[in-house]
XYZ file of C-alpha atoms in Angstrom:
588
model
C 54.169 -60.335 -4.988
C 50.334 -60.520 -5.658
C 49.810 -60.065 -2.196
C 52.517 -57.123 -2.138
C 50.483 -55.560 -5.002
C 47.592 -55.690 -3.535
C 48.586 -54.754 -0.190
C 50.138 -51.259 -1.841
C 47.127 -50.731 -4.142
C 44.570 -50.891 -1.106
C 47.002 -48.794 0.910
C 48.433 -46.191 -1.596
C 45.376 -45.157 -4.262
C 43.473 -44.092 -0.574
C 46.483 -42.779 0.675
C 47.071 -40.433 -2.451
C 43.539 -39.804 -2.889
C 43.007 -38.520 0.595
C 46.429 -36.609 0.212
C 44.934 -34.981 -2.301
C 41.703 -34.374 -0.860
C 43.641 -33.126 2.362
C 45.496 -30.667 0.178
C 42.853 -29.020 -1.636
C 41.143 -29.042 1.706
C 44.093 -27.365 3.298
C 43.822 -24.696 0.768
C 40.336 -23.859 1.246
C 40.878 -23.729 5.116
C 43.622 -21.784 5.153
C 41.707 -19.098 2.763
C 38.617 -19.601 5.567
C 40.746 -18.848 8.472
C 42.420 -15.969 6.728
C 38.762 -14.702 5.879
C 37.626 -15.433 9.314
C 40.621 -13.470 10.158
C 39.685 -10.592 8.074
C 36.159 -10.363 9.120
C 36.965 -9.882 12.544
C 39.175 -7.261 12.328
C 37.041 -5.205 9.623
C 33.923 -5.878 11.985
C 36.079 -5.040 15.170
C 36.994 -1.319 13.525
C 33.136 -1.454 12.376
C 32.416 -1.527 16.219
C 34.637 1.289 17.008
C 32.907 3.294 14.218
C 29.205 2.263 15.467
C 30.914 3.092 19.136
C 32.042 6.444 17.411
C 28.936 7.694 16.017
C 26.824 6.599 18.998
C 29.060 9.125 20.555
C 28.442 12.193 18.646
C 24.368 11.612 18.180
C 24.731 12.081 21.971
C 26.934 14.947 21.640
C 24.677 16.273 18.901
C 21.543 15.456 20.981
C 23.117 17.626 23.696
C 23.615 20.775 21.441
C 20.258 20.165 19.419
C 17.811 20.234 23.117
C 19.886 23.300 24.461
C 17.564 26.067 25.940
C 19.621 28.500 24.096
C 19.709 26.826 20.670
C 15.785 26.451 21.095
C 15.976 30.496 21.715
C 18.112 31.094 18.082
C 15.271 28.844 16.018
C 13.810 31.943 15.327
C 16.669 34.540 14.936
C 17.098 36.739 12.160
C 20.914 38.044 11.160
C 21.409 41.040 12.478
C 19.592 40.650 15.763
C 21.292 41.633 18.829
C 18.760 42.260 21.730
C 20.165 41.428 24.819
C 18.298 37.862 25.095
C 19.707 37.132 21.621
C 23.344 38.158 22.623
C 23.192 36.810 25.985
C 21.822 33.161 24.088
C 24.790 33.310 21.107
C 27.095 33.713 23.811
C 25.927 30.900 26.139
C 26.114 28.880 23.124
C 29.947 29.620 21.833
C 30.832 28.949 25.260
C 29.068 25.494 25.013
C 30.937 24.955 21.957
C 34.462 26.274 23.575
C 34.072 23.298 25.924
C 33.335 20.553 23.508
C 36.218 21.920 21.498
C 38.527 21.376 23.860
C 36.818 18.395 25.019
C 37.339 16.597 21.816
C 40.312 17.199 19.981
C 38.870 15.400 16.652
C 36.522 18.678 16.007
C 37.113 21.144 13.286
C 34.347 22.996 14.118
C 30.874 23.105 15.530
C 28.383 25.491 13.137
C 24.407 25.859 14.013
C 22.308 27.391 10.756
C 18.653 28.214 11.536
C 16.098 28.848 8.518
C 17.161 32.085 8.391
C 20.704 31.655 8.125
C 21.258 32.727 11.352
C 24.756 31.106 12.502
C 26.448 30.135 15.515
C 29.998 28.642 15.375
C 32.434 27.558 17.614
C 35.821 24.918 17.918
C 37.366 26.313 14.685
C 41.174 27.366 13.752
C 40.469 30.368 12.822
C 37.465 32.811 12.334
C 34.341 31.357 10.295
C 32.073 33.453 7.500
C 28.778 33.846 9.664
C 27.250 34.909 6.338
C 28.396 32.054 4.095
C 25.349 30.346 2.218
C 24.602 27.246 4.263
C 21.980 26.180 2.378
C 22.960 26.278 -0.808
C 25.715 23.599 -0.904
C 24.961 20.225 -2.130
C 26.286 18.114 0.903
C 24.118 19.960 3.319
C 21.102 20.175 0.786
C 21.090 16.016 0.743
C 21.356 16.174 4.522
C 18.328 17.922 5.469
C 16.117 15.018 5.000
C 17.616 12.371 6.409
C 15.023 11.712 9.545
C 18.904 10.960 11.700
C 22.141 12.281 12.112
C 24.390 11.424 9.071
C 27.628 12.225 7.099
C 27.984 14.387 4.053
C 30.661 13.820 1.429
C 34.277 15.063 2.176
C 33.808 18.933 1.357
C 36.306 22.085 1.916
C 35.628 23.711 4.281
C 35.460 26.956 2.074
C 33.815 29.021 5.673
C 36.548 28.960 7.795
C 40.224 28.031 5.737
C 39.091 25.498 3.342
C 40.592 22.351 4.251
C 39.030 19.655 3.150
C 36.426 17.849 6.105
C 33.540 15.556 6.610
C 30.211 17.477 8.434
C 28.014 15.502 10.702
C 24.754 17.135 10.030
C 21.520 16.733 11.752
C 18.468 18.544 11.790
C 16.918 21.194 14.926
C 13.690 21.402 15.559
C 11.153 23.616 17.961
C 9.945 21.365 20.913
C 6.580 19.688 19.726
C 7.408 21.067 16.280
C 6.806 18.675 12.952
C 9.345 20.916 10.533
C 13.074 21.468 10.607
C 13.893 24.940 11.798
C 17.907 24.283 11.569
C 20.950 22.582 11.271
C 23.401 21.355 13.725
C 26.918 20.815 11.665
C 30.018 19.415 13.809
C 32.946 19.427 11.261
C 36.111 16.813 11.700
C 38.895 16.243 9.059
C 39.038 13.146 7.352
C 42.090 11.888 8.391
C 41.548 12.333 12.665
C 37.818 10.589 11.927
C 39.978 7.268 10.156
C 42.700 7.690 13.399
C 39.536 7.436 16.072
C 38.518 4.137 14.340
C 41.987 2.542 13.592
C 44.361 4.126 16.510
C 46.632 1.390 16.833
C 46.825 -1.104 13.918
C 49.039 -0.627 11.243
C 46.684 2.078 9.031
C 47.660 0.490 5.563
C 45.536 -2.572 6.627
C 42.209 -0.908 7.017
C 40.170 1.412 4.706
C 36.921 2.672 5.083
C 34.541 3.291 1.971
C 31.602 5.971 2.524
C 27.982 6.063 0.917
C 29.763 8.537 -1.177
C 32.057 6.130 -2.709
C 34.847 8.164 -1.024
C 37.867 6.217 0.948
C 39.273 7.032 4.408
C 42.856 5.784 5.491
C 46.174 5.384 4.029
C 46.134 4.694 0.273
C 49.690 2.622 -0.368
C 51.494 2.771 -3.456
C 49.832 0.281 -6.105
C 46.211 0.974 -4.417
C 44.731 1.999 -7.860
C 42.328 -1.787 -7.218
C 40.251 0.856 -4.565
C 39.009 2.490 -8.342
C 37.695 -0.666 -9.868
C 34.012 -0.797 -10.097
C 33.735 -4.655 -9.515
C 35.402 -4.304 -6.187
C 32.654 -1.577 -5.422
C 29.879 -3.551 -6.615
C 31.018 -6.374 -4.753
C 31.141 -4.981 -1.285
C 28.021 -2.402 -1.833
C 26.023 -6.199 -2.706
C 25.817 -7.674 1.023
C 26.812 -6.290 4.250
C 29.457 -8.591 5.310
C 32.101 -11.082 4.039
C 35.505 -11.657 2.219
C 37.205 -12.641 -0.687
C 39.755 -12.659 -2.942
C 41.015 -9.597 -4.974
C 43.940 -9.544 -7.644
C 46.032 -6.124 -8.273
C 48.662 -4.932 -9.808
C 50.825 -5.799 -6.516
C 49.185 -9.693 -6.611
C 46.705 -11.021 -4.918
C 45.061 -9.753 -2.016
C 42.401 -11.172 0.610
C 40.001 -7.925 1.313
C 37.376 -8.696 4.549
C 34.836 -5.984 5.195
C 31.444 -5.277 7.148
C 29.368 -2.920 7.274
C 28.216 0.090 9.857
C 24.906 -0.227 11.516
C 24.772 3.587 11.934
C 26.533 5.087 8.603
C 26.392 2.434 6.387
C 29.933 2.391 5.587
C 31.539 -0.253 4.393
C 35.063 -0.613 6.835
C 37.983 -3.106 4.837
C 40.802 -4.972 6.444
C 42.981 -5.805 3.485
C 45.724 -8.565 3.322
C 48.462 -9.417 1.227
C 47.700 -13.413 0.527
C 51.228 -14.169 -1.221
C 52.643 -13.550 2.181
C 50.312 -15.224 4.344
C 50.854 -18.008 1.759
C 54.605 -18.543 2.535
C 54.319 -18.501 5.741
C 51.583 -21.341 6.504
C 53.301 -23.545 4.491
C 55.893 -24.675 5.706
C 53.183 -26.116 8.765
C 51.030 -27.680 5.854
C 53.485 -29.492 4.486
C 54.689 -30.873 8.034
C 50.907 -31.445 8.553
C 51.068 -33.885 4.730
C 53.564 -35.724 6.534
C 51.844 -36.870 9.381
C 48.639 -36.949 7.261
C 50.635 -39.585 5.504
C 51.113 -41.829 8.350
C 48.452 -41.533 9.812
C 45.996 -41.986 7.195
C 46.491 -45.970 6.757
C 45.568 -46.445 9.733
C 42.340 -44.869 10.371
C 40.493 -44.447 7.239
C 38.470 -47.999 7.434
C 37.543 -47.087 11.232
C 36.544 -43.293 10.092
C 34.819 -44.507 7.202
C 32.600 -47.352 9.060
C 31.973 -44.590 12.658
C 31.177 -41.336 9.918
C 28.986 -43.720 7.966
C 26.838 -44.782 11.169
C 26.984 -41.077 11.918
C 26.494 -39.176 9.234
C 23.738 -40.643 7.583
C 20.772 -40.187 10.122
C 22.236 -36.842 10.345
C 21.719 -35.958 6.750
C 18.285 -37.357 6.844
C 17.632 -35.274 9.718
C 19.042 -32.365 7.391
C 16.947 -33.078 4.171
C 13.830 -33.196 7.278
C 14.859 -29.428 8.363
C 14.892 -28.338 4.662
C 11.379 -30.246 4.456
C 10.160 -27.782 7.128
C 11.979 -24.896 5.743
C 9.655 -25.404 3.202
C 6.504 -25.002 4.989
C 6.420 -29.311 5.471
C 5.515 -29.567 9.238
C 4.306 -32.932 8.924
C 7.759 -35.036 8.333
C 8.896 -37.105 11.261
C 11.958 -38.534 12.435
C 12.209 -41.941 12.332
C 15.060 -44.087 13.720
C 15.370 -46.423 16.770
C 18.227 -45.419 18.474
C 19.058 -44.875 21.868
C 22.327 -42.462 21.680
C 22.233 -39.104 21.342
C 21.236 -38.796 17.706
C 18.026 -41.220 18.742
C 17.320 -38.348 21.186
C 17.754 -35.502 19.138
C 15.346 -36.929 16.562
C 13.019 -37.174 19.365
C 13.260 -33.364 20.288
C 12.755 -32.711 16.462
C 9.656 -34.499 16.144
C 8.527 -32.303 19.647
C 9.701 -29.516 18.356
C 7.413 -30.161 14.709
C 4.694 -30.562 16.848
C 5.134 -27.397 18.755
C 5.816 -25.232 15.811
C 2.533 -26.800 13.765
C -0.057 -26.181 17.322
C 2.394 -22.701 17.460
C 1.577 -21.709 13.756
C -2.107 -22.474 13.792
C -2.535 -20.251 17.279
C -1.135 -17.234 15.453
C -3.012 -17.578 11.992
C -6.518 -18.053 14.325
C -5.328 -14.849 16.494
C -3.979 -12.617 13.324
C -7.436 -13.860 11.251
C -8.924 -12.495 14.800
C -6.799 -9.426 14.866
C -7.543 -8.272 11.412
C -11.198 -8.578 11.556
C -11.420 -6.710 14.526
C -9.124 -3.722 13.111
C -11.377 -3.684 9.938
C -14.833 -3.758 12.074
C -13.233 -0.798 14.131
C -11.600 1.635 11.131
C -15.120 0.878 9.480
C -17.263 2.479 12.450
C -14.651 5.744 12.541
C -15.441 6.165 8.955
C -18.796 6.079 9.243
C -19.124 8.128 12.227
C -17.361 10.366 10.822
C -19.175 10.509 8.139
C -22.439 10.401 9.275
C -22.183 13.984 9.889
C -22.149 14.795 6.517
C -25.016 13.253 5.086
C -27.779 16.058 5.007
C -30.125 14.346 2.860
C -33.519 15.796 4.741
C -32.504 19.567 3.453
C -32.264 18.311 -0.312
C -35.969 18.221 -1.586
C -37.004 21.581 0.702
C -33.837 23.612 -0.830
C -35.086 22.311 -4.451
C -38.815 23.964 -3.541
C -37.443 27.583 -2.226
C -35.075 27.411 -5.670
C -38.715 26.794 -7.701
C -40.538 29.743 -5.380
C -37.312 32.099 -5.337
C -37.733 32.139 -9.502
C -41.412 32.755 -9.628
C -41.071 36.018 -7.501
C -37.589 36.729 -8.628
C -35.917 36.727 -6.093
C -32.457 36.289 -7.880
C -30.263 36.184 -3.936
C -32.638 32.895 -3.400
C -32.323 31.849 -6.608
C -28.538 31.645 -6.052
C -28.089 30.639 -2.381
C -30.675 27.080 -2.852
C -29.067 26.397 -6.078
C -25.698 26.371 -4.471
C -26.820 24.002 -1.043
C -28.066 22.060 -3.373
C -24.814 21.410 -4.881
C -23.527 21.598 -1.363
C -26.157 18.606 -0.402
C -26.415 17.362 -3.664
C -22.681 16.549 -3.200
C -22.547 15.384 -0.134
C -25.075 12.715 -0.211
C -23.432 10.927 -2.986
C -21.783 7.882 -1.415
C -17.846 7.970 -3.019
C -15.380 8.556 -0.281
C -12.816 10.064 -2.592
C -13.684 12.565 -5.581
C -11.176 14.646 -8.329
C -9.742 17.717 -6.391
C -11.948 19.702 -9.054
C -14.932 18.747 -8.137
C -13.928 19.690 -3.981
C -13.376 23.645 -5.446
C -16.517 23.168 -6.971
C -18.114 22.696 -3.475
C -15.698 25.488 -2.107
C -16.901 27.760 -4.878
C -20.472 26.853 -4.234
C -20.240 27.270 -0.710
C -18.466 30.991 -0.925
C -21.380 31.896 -3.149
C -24.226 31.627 -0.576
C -21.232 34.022 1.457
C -21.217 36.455 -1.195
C -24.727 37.023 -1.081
C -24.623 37.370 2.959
C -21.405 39.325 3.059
C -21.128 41.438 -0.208
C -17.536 42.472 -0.798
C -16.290 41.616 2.219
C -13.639 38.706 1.189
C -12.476 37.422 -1.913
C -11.093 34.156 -2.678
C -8.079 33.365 -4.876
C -7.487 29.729 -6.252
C -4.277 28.726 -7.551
C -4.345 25.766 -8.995
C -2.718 24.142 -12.285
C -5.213 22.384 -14.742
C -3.180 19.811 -14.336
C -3.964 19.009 -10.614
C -7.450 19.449 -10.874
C -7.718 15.754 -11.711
C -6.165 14.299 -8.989
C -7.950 12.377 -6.471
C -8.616 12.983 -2.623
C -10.676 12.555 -0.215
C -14.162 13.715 -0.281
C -15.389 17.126 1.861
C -11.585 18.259 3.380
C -11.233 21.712 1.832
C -14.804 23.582 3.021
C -14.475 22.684 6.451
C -11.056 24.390 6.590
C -12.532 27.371 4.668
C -15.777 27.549 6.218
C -13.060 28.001 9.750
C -11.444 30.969 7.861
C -15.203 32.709 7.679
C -16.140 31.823 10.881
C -13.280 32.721 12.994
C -10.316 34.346 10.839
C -12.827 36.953 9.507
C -15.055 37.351 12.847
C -13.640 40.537 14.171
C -11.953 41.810 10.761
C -13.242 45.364 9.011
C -11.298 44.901 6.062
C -11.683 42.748 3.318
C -10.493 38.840 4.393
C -9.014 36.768 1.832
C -8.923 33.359 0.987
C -6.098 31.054 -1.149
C -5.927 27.776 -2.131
C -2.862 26.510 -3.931
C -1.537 22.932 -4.770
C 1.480 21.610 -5.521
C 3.346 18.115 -5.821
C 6.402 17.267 -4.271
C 7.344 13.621 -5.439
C 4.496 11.254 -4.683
C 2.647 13.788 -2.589
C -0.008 16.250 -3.048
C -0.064 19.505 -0.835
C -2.991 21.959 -0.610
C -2.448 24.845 1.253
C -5.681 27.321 1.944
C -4.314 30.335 3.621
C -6.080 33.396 4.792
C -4.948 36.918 6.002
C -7.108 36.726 9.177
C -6.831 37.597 13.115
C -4.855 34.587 13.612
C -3.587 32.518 16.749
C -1.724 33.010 19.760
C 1.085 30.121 20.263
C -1.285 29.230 23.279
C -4.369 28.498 21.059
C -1.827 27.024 18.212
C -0.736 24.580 20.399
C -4.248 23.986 21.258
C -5.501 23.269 18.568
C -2.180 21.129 16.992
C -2.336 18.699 20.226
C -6.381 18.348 18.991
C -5.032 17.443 15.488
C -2.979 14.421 16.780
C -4.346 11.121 15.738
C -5.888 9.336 17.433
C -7.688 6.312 15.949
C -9.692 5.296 19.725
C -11.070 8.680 20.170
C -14.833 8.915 19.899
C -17.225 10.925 18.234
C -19.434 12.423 21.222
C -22.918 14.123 19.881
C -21.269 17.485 20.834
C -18.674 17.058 18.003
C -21.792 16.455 15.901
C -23.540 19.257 16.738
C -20.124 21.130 15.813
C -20.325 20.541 12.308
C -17.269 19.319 10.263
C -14.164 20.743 12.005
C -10.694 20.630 11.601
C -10.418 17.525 14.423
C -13.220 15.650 11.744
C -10.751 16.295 8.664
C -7.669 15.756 10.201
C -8.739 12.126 11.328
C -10.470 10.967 7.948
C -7.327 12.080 6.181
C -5.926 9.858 8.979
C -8.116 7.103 8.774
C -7.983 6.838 4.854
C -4.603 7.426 3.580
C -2.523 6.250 6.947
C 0.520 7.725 7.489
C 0.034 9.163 4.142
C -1.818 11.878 5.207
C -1.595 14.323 7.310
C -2.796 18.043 8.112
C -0.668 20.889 9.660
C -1.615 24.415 10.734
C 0.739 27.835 11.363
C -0.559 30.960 12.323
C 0.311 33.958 13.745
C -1.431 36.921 15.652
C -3.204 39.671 13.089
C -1.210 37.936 10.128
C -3.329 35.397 9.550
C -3.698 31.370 9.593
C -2.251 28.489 6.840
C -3.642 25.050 6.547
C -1.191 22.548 5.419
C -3.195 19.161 3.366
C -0.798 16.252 2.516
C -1.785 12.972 0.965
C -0.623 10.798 -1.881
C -0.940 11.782 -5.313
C -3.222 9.730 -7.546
C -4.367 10.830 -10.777
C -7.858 10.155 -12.387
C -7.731 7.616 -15.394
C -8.503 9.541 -18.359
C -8.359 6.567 -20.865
């Protein structure tokens, strides 16, 4: 009986025990498979989405590099010369055919700056004078640097149903500013039936960046409303889990598009999937109750000798994940795991000769980046550093007061601001004190050229304390004198304004000059580009501080930061465009 007792105690505490272990384990598989399940599909429709969009960048791409849309940039409403007409025509044709191409279009809509508009593939006939620009959904478009969705929208131009625009920006060839907008319109529910054409549509949903769902809302759906499921699936980009509603619980598996960023669900009803594994569970207990007596000593005694170099091989890897390159594998074995600790250990060694090579040749790297941006600045530089006219301009001041002479008087007193300023070694200075230098360097003008230009600055108090880099705005005047103003009998005239928009400053100095002709505005942009291995040859010395000069020490200094731009036009006159980040002096 003893023996009987003990016999049924060894065999029957491990039996339950791993029959319970086997059922809770059973539990948490069958949740994994059901989630491995639900991944798949959501990330299979996430393909078809990706697979989608890729589709109409190309299609937009297509539209956007047309000759003729390149032609309407510039269009005006109300132009019909014979190029014009011949171009809007060319282009609704274009459209016609992608219409009835794809059948998913509502419509395909181009906007230039001017609200010039194009539109083709639509029901009906569109409002051509319908403000564009001044809806929301197209206002948050125009600055996304790709093609990308707006919120669902009615589409109050053409019959008001409600659709979802695919908006991306036109640009002139070579051009750095939007000139337009490319808008292909598709209803809602045709986008959801491109990504889910054949599986039963109350399975998937798709959530936008808007927070908007596409598909087939059942009845009891009110869960898609609750902010903790939207939290939860906005928080990483993939996964699953469970999700109670009003209808019970549910098993929701999402991931999330590379190119939109919306979050596609593949939702399951667990109660169901519940019933029907387990009937093959509990079939599975049975034979797990057999079974079990007679191979847990073996499996305990073969795991044991396996597991355990394993999981010191494990708390090794987490060792190294930690930066640890110096733990070894230890263990005289000749099997497999006596071999894989030997490729560990090689592989340690590899990674420890591997990371000191790239620390010597990034030390290397960055020195030699440093050493170089240090000689542009200076070269740069160097051509502002007149300190040999200082003292003699400070002697013709003292001589221009004894015979009063009042036009010396003023023009050394203001180069010696100009030099005065320009030998002091900061790099950056308040944007005052740069209109300071402008001011001083219009006076010595004024006395050459009486009343023939004025100059206008525009700018608020509180700018004036911002920093920027030091000599930018006279070299881009000192242009405007010397070749806006060459050939003009009028009076010229000069303004600077600044403005902020976010964390940027812009300083525009525009003047009503002779202008450019594209050809020398081209020109002149392609000699703007930057270009960090150009060098300074002594004839861009002898040149004196040009646009090229300012354009690369913005460069140089503030990175991509920084930037200058330039438009002009023939007999209109010329605008210079200054960009960097704001930063304000520290008045405490």
């Amino acid at each position: 009986m003893k023996l009987f007792a003990v016999f049924c105690a060894v065999s029957f505490i491990p039996l339950f025990y791993m029959a319970s272990i086997y059922y809770k384990y059973s539990i948490n598989m069958l949740e994994t498979e059901i989630g491995k399940e639900a991944i798949e599909q959501s990330s299979q429709a996430k393909n078809r989405l990706d697979s989608y969009v890729s589709e109409l960048i190309r299609t937009s791409n297509m539209i956007r590099y047309d000759s003729n849309i390149k032609q309407l940039l510039t269009r005006m409403p109300g132009d019909y010369d014979p190029e014009t007409v011949q171009s809007v025509l060319e282009t609704k044709q274009l459209f016609s055919l992608l219409g009835n191409i794809r059948d998913d279009l509502e419509g395909i809509f181009f906007v230039n700056d001017n609200e010039f508009v194009v539109y083709g593939a639509t029901r009906s006939v569109a409002n051509t004078s319908y403000p564009f620009y001044e809806q929301d959904w197209l206002q948050n478009l125009m600055y996304y640097y790709k093609p990308a969705f707006s919120p669902i929208h009615p589409q109050d131009y053409v019959d008001g149903r409600p659709v979802l625009s695919f908006a991306s920006n036109v640009k002139e060839l070579g051009g750095l500013r939007n000139n337009g907008m490319l808008i292909l319109d598709f209803s809602p529910d045709t986008l959801y039936s491109k990504i889910v054409p054949n599986g039963d549509a109350r399975e998937f949903l798709i959530l936008t960046n808007y927070d908007e769902w596409l598909g087939r809302k059942e009845p009891g759906a009110g869960f898609l409303h609750d902010p903790a499921l939207h939290h939860r699936i906005r928080s990483t980009s993939s996964g699953y889990f469970p999700h109670p509603t009003e209808g019970g619980n549910r098993l929701i598996g999402f991931h999330t598009s590379e190119s939109t960023g919306w979050k596609v669900l593949y939702v399951l009803d667990f109660g169901l999937l519940i019933e029907r594994y387990n009937q093959i569970r509990f079939q599975l207990f049975g034979f797990v109750l057999v079974a079990t007596g007679f191979i847990v000593l073996a499996a305990l005694g073969f795991s044991k000798s396996l597991t355990k170099p394993l999981r010191r091989m494990e708390r090794m890897m987490k060792e190294v994940e930690k930066g640890d390159l110096t733990v070894r594998f230890r263990e005289n074995r000749s099997d497999e795991i006596g071999r894989l600790g030997k490729r560990f250990n090689q592989m340690l060694v590899q990674l420890k000769l591997f990371q000191e090579q790239v620390y010597a040749a990034s030390e290397k790297e960055y020195k030699l980046k440093m050493l170089h941006q240090n000689a542009q600045m200076q070269a740069l530089q160097a051509q502002i550093n007149p300190h040999f006219l200082y003292n003699s301009l400070n002697t013709i001041t003292v001589i221009g007061e004894i015979y009063h002479a009042r036009e010396i008087v003023t023009v050394s007193n203001a180069l010696s601001d100009m030099f005065r300023y320009s030998m002091t070694g900061e790099r950056t200075v308040m944007l005052k004190q740069e209109l300071q230098h402008v001011q001083a360097y219009l006076s010595i003008l004024q006395v050459r050229y009486i009343d023939r230009f004025q100059c206008d600055i525009d700018v608020a108090p509180s700018y004036r304390s911002c920093i920027m880099l030091k000599l930018i705005l006279q070299p881009i005047v000192e242009n405007c004198m010397v070749h806006g103003f060459h050939n003009k009998r009028e009076q010229g005239k000069i303004v600077i304004r600044a403005d902020r928009s976010g964390d940027r400053m812009h300083i525009r100095i525009q003047d009503n000059g002779s202008g450019m002709s594209e050809e020398e505005l081209d020109r002149v942009r392609a000699s703007l580009r930057p270009n960090l291995d150009h060098r300074v040859e002594e004839g861009e010395l002898r040149q004196g501080i040009g646009l090229r000069n300012v354009s690369q020490r913005l460069h140089l200094h503030y990175g991509q930061g920084g930037g200058l731009h330039i438009d002009s036009k023939v007999n209109e006159g010329t605008t210079v465009h200054i960009v960097f980040p704001l930063i304000k002096e520290n008045t405490e």
